[in-house]
């Protein structure tokens, strides 16, 4: 035993001598406080707004189908924009209740398969609950149905009862899912989430960081990369302007901006109030010396660069895409640079594995 | 002659028997846990592509049913080891099924799994079934009360290598003087009950690092020494319980806690057997047979095999010395060396395919080919980056493109440092072959 004591003693001594300068520094941060900020200040309000927007969209659509006119149509189009914007605020929270409800794939799979929508309506035969229906419903399908041609022509088209019923079923499905996810968050999940500290694959931090990365990559890939043919599978890239988000409503750029702003605010922990977020967590690591660089500053700086590139774009975004403009290619390059910072650097500092797959470590 | 004396030295079989039971039960539970977590599906059935160990690309997964059958056989054989039923056959089957599963995808590699494979291999050749077993019940003349001392020492030696080499691996500046990666890992657990508030301090990470290192280096010696054994064992229990609370390392802490019981005396193990014997009325503890059955494999051959096995085990972890640059960065010689929990590494790798005829370049969405776990592992390990480039190349050749070139833009962060570019982005990965030579297409580590 003496030997053990001696060795342990030497180890302690060596420790204190080797790191005199910074051994009392600490990472001053409460994960629980941050998680509670995310739940109560960002996520629940975001789902509440989204749910309210789909409720309203449903009402406007009911009014429109009851008496189709350019006026009632306009009201639905405005309501749809509100819902789309509200979606951009919940986009990054596709875990927990949203994952259980497959909220993302049921609500916003784009581009929508409009040819199938049309043939379904003509055949008066569809099943929106089938898993193959994801690209024929949700926000993109509603976007198509409400804005695919001139207003007058749409109003005329909606004299068709099948078309009315298709639209009504789409919005009902969208609204139901929005409501149920919101209900689950307020009735228990928010509290469960706030208390789920740690950094293993089933921790709240892991959910936030993983979904943050996924949402960011969705932004980069689906909203810009795929339309620009960056991922074309056949090595003969053909731009595809129709695959932008909200193509028919031409709201793509404002939605992209809203998505990026939302991601920046999530990083900061900024909802209705500014609270503890990933940025503050990284700061705590940086100040303690556990991580070497001021990652928060670098990430926020890159967000600024991206926003300045977004400023150089204008509506309709799909025109930039069809022209394969340098400005949108530049935007894409800057979007790519942020991936390294959030996927590699941030996840490493926070010791979160970028994977939902639970597994043992060494 | 001393060596000859040692080889012929006979000791009680009891520690070996208890170890057999522990090993069998732990391995069966481990496989059941793997199954229950749904990992058979996520790790072996869902992936469309697999990453191979060097030289083992011929090992491929079976279909869904096949994989579940393999795991069922693995669990049954582990239980059979515990009961000492058809022991050598069961040990062989367990070793083969377990190792087969491990060889399927290198992204699942863990030191623990390698340890299990080695231990299962050793077990095949040990006479651990010669007492308190179904085999003896069935065939009483195979009973033995003593075995050669080296058969028990082989297990002790393997366990000692794991500890001692893990200790040596910790003798690096990141671990000792920066307390990394523990500093990052512990800081993320500050909300932990009771000990959480302590973990935010940097000095705590230093204490953990140094104590961990000293523990690994000395624990085998203190376990061997009769006087210090009990204290050393308390340290083993505390150490592994703490690691199991702090880190997601599955069954391993418990495997080590129970396995190290092998260091205790034969009296101690005798008591365990007697206690267990109460549950099995059929066990006749008094049975005495003059002569054990002759082994089917000549003993000398087995002993020679063990000697070579351990010489390999002692040398192989040092192969990294042949490679230049930082071991943690290049990972050349990293695996199979008991480098446990040494690095926090994270990467992001964007692959590009270029059509050499038209110079058209496109990006690859990694999730089209890989599972999230595979993607994470691949992004920080050069040999896997190369394998993935090959996977992409083959996928595009299948689509009818001749000689597509594949490039990667990879960034990796190591132990709290900023991310650095990892692989030479101007190198066409399809032109490279994975060999044991230094990988000069890995960009140098900037520290």
Short mmCIF file of N, CA and C in Angstrom, two decimals, chain B residues 101-235:
data_model
loop_
_atom_site.label_atom_id
_atom_site.label_comp_id
_atom_site.label_asym_id
_atom_site.label_seq_id
_atom_site.Cartn_x
_atom_site.Cartn_y
_atom_site.Cartn_z
N UNK B 101 -18.19 -11.42 -36.85
CA UNK B 101 -19.01 -10.21 -36.74
C UNK B 101 -18.11 -8.97 -36.66
N UNK B 102 -17.02 -9.08 -35.90
CA UNK B 102 -16.12 -7.94 -35.77
C UNK B 102 -15.45 -7.57 -37.08
N UNK B 103 -15.17 -8.60 -37.88
CA UNK B 103 -14.44 -8.34 -39.13
C UNK B 103 -15.34 -7.72 -40.21
N UNK B 104 -16.64 -7.71 -39.97
CA UNK B 104 -17.56 -7.24 -41.01
C UNK B 104 -17.37 -5.76 -41.34
N UNK B 105 -17.19 -4.95 -40.31
CA UNK B 105 -17.10 -3.51 -40.57
C UNK B 105 -16.15 -2.85 -39.58
N UNK B 106 -15.07 -2.31 -40.10
CA UNK B 106 -14.04 -1.75 -39.24
C UNK B 106 -14.53 -0.51 -38.48
N UNK B 107 -15.62 0.11 -38.96
CA UNK B 107 -16.10 1.29 -38.24
C UNK B 107 -16.67 0.92 -36.86
N UNK B 108 -16.90 -0.37 -36.63
CA UNK B 108 -17.35 -0.81 -35.31
C UNK B 108 -16.19 -1.12 -34.37
N UNK B 109 -14.96 -0.99 -34.86
CA UNK B 109 -13.81 -1.41 -34.06
C UNK B 109 -13.77 -0.74 -32.69
N UNK B 110 -13.59 -1.57 -31.68
CA UNK B 110 -13.32 -1.08 -30.33
C UNK B 110 -12.21 -1.95 -29.76
N UNK B 111 -11.35 -1.36 -28.95
CA UNK B 111 -10.33 -2.16 -28.28
C UNK B 111 -10.95 -3.32 -27.51
N UNK B 112 -12.12 -3.05 -26.92
CA UNK B 112 -12.79 -4.06 -26.11
C UNK B 112 -13.13 -5.30 -26.94
N UNK B 113 -13.59 -5.05 -28.15
CA UNK B 113 -13.96 -6.17 -29.00
C UNK B 113 -12.73 -6.98 -29.38
N UNK B 114 -11.63 -6.27 -29.65
CA UNK B 114 -10.38 -6.94 -29.98
C UNK B 114 -9.96 -7.81 -28.79
N UNK B 115 -10.10 -7.23 -27.61
CA UNK B 115 -9.77 -7.97 -26.38
C UNK B 115 -10.60 -9.25 -26.27
N UNK B 116 -11.88 -9.14 -26.54
CA UNK B 116 -12.76 -10.30 -26.45
C UNK B 116 -12.35 -11.37 -27.47
N UNK B 117 -12.03 -10.92 -28.67
CA UNK B 117 -11.60 -11.86 -29.71
C UNK B 117 -10.35 -12.63 -29.26
N UNK B 118 -9.38 -11.90 -28.73
CA UNK B 118 -8.14 -12.53 -28.29
C UNK B 118 -8.41 -13.50 -27.15
N UNK B 119 -9.22 -13.06 -26.19
CA UNK B 119 -9.50 -13.90 -25.04
C UNK B 119 -10.25 -15.17 -25.47
N UNK B 120 -11.19 -15.00 -26.39
CA UNK B 120 -11.94 -16.16 -26.88
C UNK B 120 -10.99 -17.14 -27.57
N UNK B 121 -10.02 -16.59 -28.29
CA UNK B 121 -9.04 -17.44 -28.96
C UNK B 121 -8.22 -18.23 -27.94
N UNK B 122 -7.74 -17.53 -26.92
CA UNK B 122 -6.96 -18.19 -25.87
C UNK B 122 -7.78 -19.30 -25.22
N UNK B 123 -9.03 -19.01 -24.96
CA UNK B 123 -9.90 -19.95 -24.24
C UNK B 123 -10.04 -21.30 -24.94
N UNK B 124 -9.96 -21.24 -26.29
CA UNK B 124 -10.11 -22.50 -27.03
C UNK B 124 -9.10 -23.54 -26.55
N UNK B 125 -7.90 -23.07 -26.19
CA UNK B 125 -6.80 -24.00 -25.91
C UNK B 125 -6.60 -24.30 -24.43
N UNK B 126 -7.41 -23.69 -23.58
CA UNK B 126 -7.23 -23.91 -22.14
C UNK B 126 -8.18 -25.00 -21.65
N UNK B 127 -7.72 -25.81 -20.70
CA UNK B 127 -8.57 -26.91 -20.20
C UNK B 127 -9.56 -26.42 -19.14
N UNK B 128 -10.34 -25.40 -19.48
CA UNK B 128 -11.18 -24.75 -18.47
C UNK B 128 -12.44 -25.55 -18.16
N UNK B 129 -12.64 -26.64 -18.86
CA UNK B 129 -13.88 -27.41 -18.73
C UNK B 129 -13.68 -28.70 -17.96
N UNK B 130 -12.51 -28.83 -17.31
CA UNK B 130 -12.19 -30.11 -16.72
C UNK B 130 -12.74 -30.26 -15.29
N UNK B 131 -13.52 -29.32 -14.87
CA UNK B 131 -14.15 -29.46 -13.57
C UNK B 131 -15.40 -28.58 -13.54
N UNK B 132 -16.40 -29.01 -12.78
CA UNK B 132 -17.61 -28.22 -12.59
C UNK B 132 -18.21 -27.84 -13.93
N UNK B 133 -18.37 -28.88 -14.77
CA UNK B 133 -18.84 -28.59 -16.12
C UNK B 133 -19.77 -29.70 -16.60
N UNK B 134 -20.52 -29.38 -17.62
CA UNK B 134 -21.36 -30.40 -18.22
C UNK B 134 -20.50 -31.52 -18.81
N UNK B 135 -19.37 -31.13 -19.37
CA UNK B 135 -18.49 -32.12 -19.98
C UNK B 135 -18.02 -33.16 -18.97
N UNK B 136 -17.69 -32.72 -17.76
CA UNK B 136 -17.24 -33.64 -16.71
C UNK B 136 -18.42 -34.48 -16.20
N UNK B 137 -19.57 -33.84 -16.12
CA UNK B 137 -20.78 -34.55 -15.70
C UNK B 137 -21.08 -35.69 -16.66
N UNK B 138 -20.91 -35.38 -17.93
CA UNK B 138 -21.18 -36.34 -18.99
C UNK B 138 -20.10 -37.42 -19.04
N UNK B 139 -18.91 -37.01 -18.72
CA UNK B 139 -17.75 -37.84 -18.98
C UNK B 139 -16.77 -37.72 -17.80
N UNK B 140 -17.10 -38.33 -16.68
CA UNK B 140 -16.37 -38.07 -15.44
C UNK B 140 -14.86 -38.30 -15.54
N UNK B 141 -14.41 -39.16 -16.46
CA UNK B 141 -12.97 -39.43 -16.46
C UNK B 141 -12.15 -38.25 -16.99
N UNK B 142 -12.82 -37.20 -17.48
CA UNK B 142 -12.07 -36.03 -17.94
C UNK B 142 -11.77 -35.06 -16.80
N UNK B 143 -12.28 -35.36 -15.63
CA UNK B 143 -12.08 -34.46 -14.49
C UNK B 143 -10.60 -34.26 -14.18
N UNK B 144 -10.27 -32.99 -13.84
CA UNK B 144 -8.93 -32.70 -13.34
C UNK B 144 -9.06 -31.69 -12.21
N UNK B 145 -8.26 -31.88 -11.15
CA UNK B 145 -8.31 -30.89 -10.07
C UNK B 145 -7.18 -29.88 -10.23
N UNK B 146 -6.17 -30.23 -11.00
CA UNK B 146 -5.07 -29.28 -11.22
C UNK B 146 -4.80 -29.11 -12.71
N UNK B 147 -4.23 -27.97 -13.02
CA UNK B 147 -3.82 -27.72 -14.41
C UNK B 147 -2.44 -27.07 -14.38
N UNK B 148 -1.79 -26.99 -15.52
CA UNK B 148 -0.50 -26.30 -15.59
C UNK B 148 -0.71 -24.84 -15.24
N UNK B 149 0.20 -24.30 -14.46
CA UNK B 149 0.05 -22.92 -13.99
C UNK B 149 -0.03 -21.94 -15.15
N UNK B 150 0.67 -22.26 -16.25
CA UNK B 150 0.71 -21.29 -17.35
C UNK B 150 -0.66 -21.07 -17.99
N UNK B 151 -1.55 -22.04 -17.86
CA UNK B 151 -2.87 -21.86 -18.49
C UNK B 151 -3.64 -20.73 -17.81
N UNK B 152 -3.43 -20.57 -16.49
CA UNK B 152 -4.07 -19.46 -15.78
C UNK B 152 -3.27 -18.17 -16.00
N UNK B 153 -1.96 -18.32 -16.01
CA UNK B 153 -1.11 -17.13 -16.20
C UNK B 153 -1.31 -16.51 -17.58
N UNK B 154 -1.69 -17.32 -18.56
CA UNK B 154 -1.91 -16.78 -19.90
C UNK B 154 -3.03 -15.73 -19.86
N UNK B 155 -4.07 -16.05 -19.09
CA UNK B 155 -5.17 -15.09 -18.97
C UNK B 155 -4.70 -13.85 -18.24
N UNK B 156 -3.95 -14.07 -17.15
CA UNK B 156 -3.43 -12.92 -16.40
C UNK B 156 -2.54 -12.05 -17.28
N UNK B 157 -1.73 -12.73 -18.10
CA UNK B 157 -0.81 -11.98 -18.96
C UNK B 157 -1.58 -11.13 -19.97
N UNK B 158 -2.62 -11.73 -20.57
CA UNK B 158 -3.39 -10.98 -21.56
C UNK B 158 -4.04 -9.76 -20.90
N UNK B 159 -4.60 -9.95 -19.72
CA UNK B 159 -5.22 -8.82 -19.00
C UNK B 159 -4.16 -7.76 -18.66
N UNK B 160 -3.00 -8.23 -18.25
CA UNK B 160 -1.93 -7.30 -17.87
C UNK B 160 -1.47 -6.48 -19.07
N UNK B 161 -1.39 -7.15 -20.22
CA UNK B 161 -0.97 -6.43 -21.43
C UNK B 161 -1.95 -5.29 -21.73
N UNK B 162 -3.25 -5.60 -21.61
CA UNK B 162 -4.25 -4.57 -21.89
C UNK B 162 -4.02 -3.36 -21.00
N UNK B 163 -3.88 -3.61 -19.70
CA UNK B 163 -3.67 -2.50 -18.78
C UNK B 163 -2.36 -1.77 -19.05
N UNK B 164 -1.28 -2.53 -19.05
CA UNK B 164 0.04 -1.91 -19.12
C UNK B 164 0.23 -1.12 -20.42
N UNK B 165 -0.21 -1.71 -21.52
CA UNK B 165 -0.06 -1.01 -22.80
C UNK B 165 -0.98 0.21 -22.88
N UNK B 166 -2.16 0.10 -22.26
CA UNK B 166 -3.04 1.28 -22.21
C UNK B 166 -2.35 2.38 -21.41
N UNK B 167 -1.59 1.98 -20.39
CA UNK B 167 -0.84 2.95 -19.59
C UNK B 167 0.27 3.60 -20.41
N UNK B 168 1.02 2.78 -21.13
CA UNK B 168 2.10 3.33 -21.96
C UNK B 168 1.53 4.32 -22.98
N UNK B 169 0.39 3.93 -23.55
CA UNK B 169 -0.22 4.79 -24.58
C UNK B 169 -0.60 6.15 -24.01
N UNK B 170 -0.81 6.21 -22.70
CA UNK B 170 -1.19 7.49 -22.09
C UNK B 170 0.02 8.39 -21.86
N UNK B 171 1.20 7.86 -22.03
CA UNK B 171 2.40 8.67 -21.83
C UNK B 171 2.64 9.53 -23.06
N UNK B 172 1.80 10.55 -23.22
CA UNK B 172 1.98 11.49 -24.32
C UNK B 172 1.61 12.88 -23.82
N UNK B 173 2.05 13.89 -24.51
CA UNK B 173 1.88 15.25 -23.98
C UNK B 173 0.41 15.66 -23.88
N UNK B 174 -0.41 15.25 -24.84
CA UNK B 174 -1.82 15.62 -24.77
C UNK B 174 -2.44 15.12 -23.47
N UNK B 175 -2.16 13.87 -23.15
CA UNK B 175 -2.77 13.26 -21.98
C UNK B 175 -2.19 13.84 -20.68
N UNK B 176 -0.87 13.89 -20.61
CA UNK B 176 -0.23 14.26 -19.34
C UNK B 176 -0.19 15.77 -19.10
N UNK B 177 0.04 16.53 -20.14
CA UNK B 177 0.27 17.96 -19.90
C UNK B 177 -0.86 18.87 -20.36
N UNK B 178 -1.79 18.32 -21.13
CA UNK B 178 -2.97 19.11 -21.50
C UNK B 178 -4.26 18.50 -20.94
N UNK B 179 -4.11 17.34 -20.31
CA UNK B 179 -5.26 16.62 -19.76
C UNK B 179 -6.35 16.41 -20.82
N UNK B 180 -5.90 16.26 -22.07
CA UNK B 180 -6.86 16.01 -23.16
C UNK B 180 -6.84 14.53 -23.53
N UNK B 181 -7.93 13.97 -23.91
CA UNK B 181 -9.26 14.57 -24.11
C UNK B 181 -10.14 14.62 -22.86
N UNK B 182 -9.64 14.17 -21.72
CA UNK B 182 -10.51 14.14 -20.54
C UNK B 182 -11.06 15.52 -20.18
N UNK B 183 -10.25 16.55 -20.46
CA UNK B 183 -10.69 17.90 -20.13
C UNK B 183 -11.98 18.24 -20.86
N UNK B 184 -12.04 17.87 -22.13
CA UNK B 184 -13.26 18.12 -22.90
C UNK B 184 -14.39 17.22 -22.41
N UNK B 185 -14.07 15.96 -22.21
CA UNK B 185 -15.12 14.99 -21.87
C UNK B 185 -15.72 15.27 -20.50
N UNK B 186 -14.87 15.54 -19.52
CA UNK B 186 -15.39 15.74 -18.17
C UNK B 186 -16.21 17.02 -18.10
N UNK B 187 -15.76 18.05 -18.84
CA UNK B 187 -16.47 19.33 -18.79
C UNK B 187 -17.90 19.21 -19.31
N UNK B 188 -18.14 18.17 -20.11
CA UNK B 188 -19.50 18.01 -20.64
C UNK B 188 -20.39 17.25 -19.67
N UNK B 189 -19.82 16.81 -18.56
CA UNK B 189 -20.62 16.05 -17.59
C UNK B 189 -20.82 16.81 -16.28
N UNK B 190 -20.69 18.14 -16.33
CA UNK B 190 -20.74 18.92 -15.09
C UNK B 190 -22.13 18.93 -14.45
N UNK B 191 -23.14 18.50 -15.19
CA UNK B 191 -24.47 18.45 -14.59
C UNK B 191 -24.74 17.11 -13.91
N UNK B 192 -23.71 16.28 -13.86
CA UNK B 192 -23.84 14.96 -13.26
C UNK B 192 -24.12 15.07 -11.76
N UNK B 193 -24.93 14.16 -11.27
CA UNK B 193 -25.28 14.13 -9.85
C UNK B 193 -24.02 13.98 -8.98
N UNK B 194 -23.93 14.74 -7.92
CA UNK B 194 -22.88 14.64 -6.91
C UNK B 194 -21.49 15.06 -7.40
N UNK B 195 -20.88 14.30 -8.32
CA UNK B 195 -19.52 14.65 -8.71
C UNK B 195 -19.47 15.71 -9.80
N UNK B 196 -20.63 15.99 -10.42
CA UNK B 196 -20.67 16.94 -11.52
C UNK B 196 -19.97 18.27 -11.25
N UNK B 197 -20.30 18.93 -10.15
CA UNK B 197 -19.71 20.25 -9.89
C UNK B 197 -18.19 20.24 -9.86
N UNK B 198 -17.60 19.10 -9.52
CA UNK B 198 -16.14 19.02 -9.50
C UNK B 198 -15.54 18.96 -10.90
N UNK B 199 -16.30 18.36 -11.81
CA UNK B 199 -15.74 18.03 -13.12
C UNK B 199 -15.43 19.24 -13.97
N UNK B 200 -15.98 20.39 -13.60
CA UNK B 200 -15.73 21.56 -14.44
C UNK B 200 -14.33 22.12 -14.23
N UNK B 201 -13.65 21.70 -13.16
CA UNK B 201 -12.32 22.25 -12.90
C UNK B 201 -11.26 21.56 -13.73
N UNK B 202 -10.35 22.35 -14.25
CA UNK B 202 -9.27 21.81 -15.06
C UNK B 202 -8.39 20.86 -14.24
N UNK B 203 -8.15 21.22 -12.98
CA UNK B 203 -7.26 20.36 -12.18
C UNK B 203 -7.84 18.96 -12.00
N UNK B 204 -9.15 18.87 -12.00
CA UNK B 204 -9.76 17.54 -11.86
C UNK B 204 -9.42 16.68 -13.07
N UNK B 205 -9.45 17.30 -14.25
CA UNK B 205 -9.09 16.56 -15.46
C UNK B 205 -7.64 16.09 -15.39
N UNK B 206 -6.77 16.93 -14.83
CA UNK B 206 -5.36 16.53 -14.68
C UNK B 206 -5.24 15.36 -13.72
N UNK B 207 -5.96 15.43 -12.61
CA UNK B 207 -5.90 14.34 -11.63
C UNK B 207 -6.39 13.04 -12.28
N UNK B 208 -7.52 13.12 -12.98
CA UNK B 208 -8.06 11.93 -13.66
C UNK B 208 -7.04 11.37 -14.64
N UNK B 209 -6.41 12.25 -15.41
CA UNK B 209 -5.45 11.80 -16.43
C UNK B 209 -4.27 11.09 -15.78
N UNK B 210 -3.70 11.74 -14.78
CA UNK B 210 -2.49 11.16 -14.15
C UNK B 210 -2.82 9.89 -13.38
N UNK B 211 -3.89 9.93 -12.64
CA UNK B 211 -4.27 8.74 -11.88
C UNK B 211 -4.58 7.59 -12.84
N UNK B 212 -5.28 7.90 -13.91
CA UNK B 212 -5.62 6.88 -14.90
C UNK B 212 -4.37 6.25 -15.48
N UNK B 213 -3.41 7.09 -15.80
CA UNK B 213 -2.17 6.61 -16.40
C UNK B 213 -1.40 5.73 -15.41
N UNK B 214 -1.23 6.22 -14.20
CA UNK B 214 -0.50 5.45 -13.19
C UNK B 214 -1.23 4.15 -12.89
N UNK B 215 -2.55 4.24 -12.79
CA UNK B 215 -3.37 3.06 -12.53
C UNK B 215 -3.09 1.97 -13.57
N UNK B 216 -3.17 2.36 -14.84
CA UNK B 216 -2.98 1.37 -15.91
C UNK B 216 -1.59 0.73 -15.84
N UNK B 217 -0.60 1.56 -15.55
CA UNK B 217 0.78 1.05 -15.57
C UNK B 217 1.07 0.11 -14.41
N UNK B 218 0.51 0.37 -13.24
CA UNK B 218 0.90 -0.42 -12.08
C UNK B 218 -0.09 -1.51 -11.68
N UNK B 219 -1.34 -1.39 -12.12
CA UNK B 219 -2.36 -2.28 -11.59
C UNK B 219 -2.04 -3.78 -11.78
N UNK B 220 -1.46 -4.19 -12.93
CA UNK B 220 -1.17 -5.62 -13.06
C UNK B 220 -0.21 -6.11 -11.98
N UNK B 221 0.79 -5.30 -11.68
CA UNK B 221 1.79 -5.71 -10.70
C UNK B 221 1.19 -5.81 -9.30
N UNK B 222 0.32 -4.88 -8.97
CA UNK B 222 -0.29 -4.90 -7.65
C UNK B 222 -1.33 -6.01 -7.54
N UNK B 223 -1.89 -6.41 -8.68
CA UNK B 223 -2.84 -7.54 -8.65
C UNK B 223 -2.10 -8.86 -8.47
N UNK B 224 -0.92 -8.94 -9.04
CA UNK B 224 -0.13 -10.17 -8.95
C UNK B 224 0.38 -10.36 -7.52
N UNK B 225 0.78 -9.27 -6.91
CA UNK B 225 1.32 -9.33 -5.56
C UNK B 225 0.23 -9.62 -4.53
N UNK B 226 0.43 -10.72 -3.79
CA UNK B 226 -0.59 -11.18 -2.86
C UNK B 226 -0.93 -10.12 -1.80
N UNK B 227 0.10 -9.39 -1.35
CA UNK B 227 -0.11 -8.43 -0.26
C UNK B 227 -0.98 -7.25 -0.69
N UNK B 228 -0.78 -6.83 -1.92
CA UNK B 228 -1.48 -5.62 -2.37
C UNK B 228 -2.77 -5.94 -3.13
N UNK B 229 -3.01 -7.23 -3.36
CA UNK B 229 -4.08 -7.63 -4.27
C UNK B 229 -5.44 -7.03 -3.93
N UNK B 230 -5.82 -7.14 -2.67
CA UNK B 230 -7.15 -6.71 -2.30
C UNK B 230 -7.35 -5.20 -2.53
N UNK B 231 -6.30 -4.42 -2.23
CA UNK B 231 -6.39 -2.97 -2.45
C UNK B 231 -6.44 -2.68 -3.95
N UNK B 232 -5.61 -3.43 -4.68
CA UNK B 232 -5.60 -3.25 -6.13
C UNK B 232 -6.98 -3.56 -6.71
N UNK B 233 -7.61 -4.61 -6.15
CA UNK B 233 -8.91 -4.98 -6.69
C UNK B 233 -9.98 -3.92 -6.38
N UNK B 234 -9.87 -3.34 -5.18
CA UNK B 234 -10.79 -2.24 -4.86
C UNK B 234 -10.59 -1.10 -5.87
N UNK B 235 -9.31 -0.85 -6.19
CA UNK B 235 -9.02 0.19 -7.19
C UNK B 235 -9.63 -0.17 -8.54
#
